[in-house]
Steps between C-alpha positions, in 0.01 A plus 500: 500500500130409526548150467741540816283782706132265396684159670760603743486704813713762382488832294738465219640881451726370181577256270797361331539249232826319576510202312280310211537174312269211596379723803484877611649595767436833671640683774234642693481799703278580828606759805805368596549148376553368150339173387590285206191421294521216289235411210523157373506423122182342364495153498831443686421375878204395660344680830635241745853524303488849578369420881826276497713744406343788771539237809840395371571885558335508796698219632815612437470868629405344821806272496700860509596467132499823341185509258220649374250401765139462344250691550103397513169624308261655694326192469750335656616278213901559330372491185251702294389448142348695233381481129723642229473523128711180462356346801496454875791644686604468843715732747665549807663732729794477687685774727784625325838401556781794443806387361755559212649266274872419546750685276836416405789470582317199739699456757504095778305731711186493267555126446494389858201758536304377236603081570383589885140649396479216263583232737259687748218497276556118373492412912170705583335344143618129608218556763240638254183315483189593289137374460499670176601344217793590243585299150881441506691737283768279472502242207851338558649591110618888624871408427399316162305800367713785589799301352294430146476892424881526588756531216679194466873521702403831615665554879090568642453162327811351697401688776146371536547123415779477742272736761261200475671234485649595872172606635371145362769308645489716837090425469540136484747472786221672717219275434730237608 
């Protein structure tokens, strides 16, 4: 909570982990409002990466798409950064977005709900420009390596290689 209360224009009241792998994520607490705090993994993105990430945010909570808005430093800057035992790691805050995740039974409602935010998001991001930059996460073999773990004739393997095989075919006929 110091971290947040020493960089942010807020008085964190709580703290929550929520989630950890290759970063923490907390939920943060202040007044009335919750944040999302997120602390980057050592190593893993660069400042402007990060930068990327907070516009791209930024961007689309202005389009009207329902996100976690950023939210700036007291310096001014979306990203902070500070020494750990295994290195530098970076953070940043976002307001936080209530929500629950779907349960069964799912129902064409929550599949025309969740295609229409997706298609809303994909039309505010076709407009998203940044003057930071971002490596491509993409490497083109994502079919080809999920596929290699599979068990051979197993239906995900089926499933997958034929999953590709139309997005490829459906890929090629756009670039055309």
């Amino acid at each position: 909570m110091d971290l947040v209360a020493d960089h942010y224009p807020i008085q964190p009241t709580a703290a929550t982990l929520v989630r950890t792998f290759n970063n923490d994520v907390y939920r943060i607490d202040a007044d009335d409002q919750s944040y999302a705090f997120k602390v980057y993994g050592s190593g893993r993105f660069t400042t402007n990466e990060v930068r990327w990430e907070q516009q791209l945010a930024h961007h689309l909570a202005s389009a009207g798409v329902h996100v976690a808005a950023d939210v700036a430093l007291t310096s001014g800057d979306s990203v902070g950064m500070f020494e750990a035992p295994e290195g530098q790691r970076l953070f940043a805050l976002t307001q936080w977005v209530p929500g629950d995740k779907p349960q069964p039974p799912w129902d064409d409602a929550l599949y025309r709900t969740v295609g229409s935010s997706l298609a809303k998001l994909h039309a505010a991001a076709d407009s998203f420009t940044s003057s930071h930059p971002r490596q491509s996460l993409r490497r083109g073999d994502e079919p080809e390596r999920v596929i290699a773990v599979l068990t051979e004739h197993s239906e995900r393997k089926l499933l997958v290689q034929q999953s590709a095989a139309v997005a490829q075919r459906e890929l090629e006929r756009l670039a055309n």
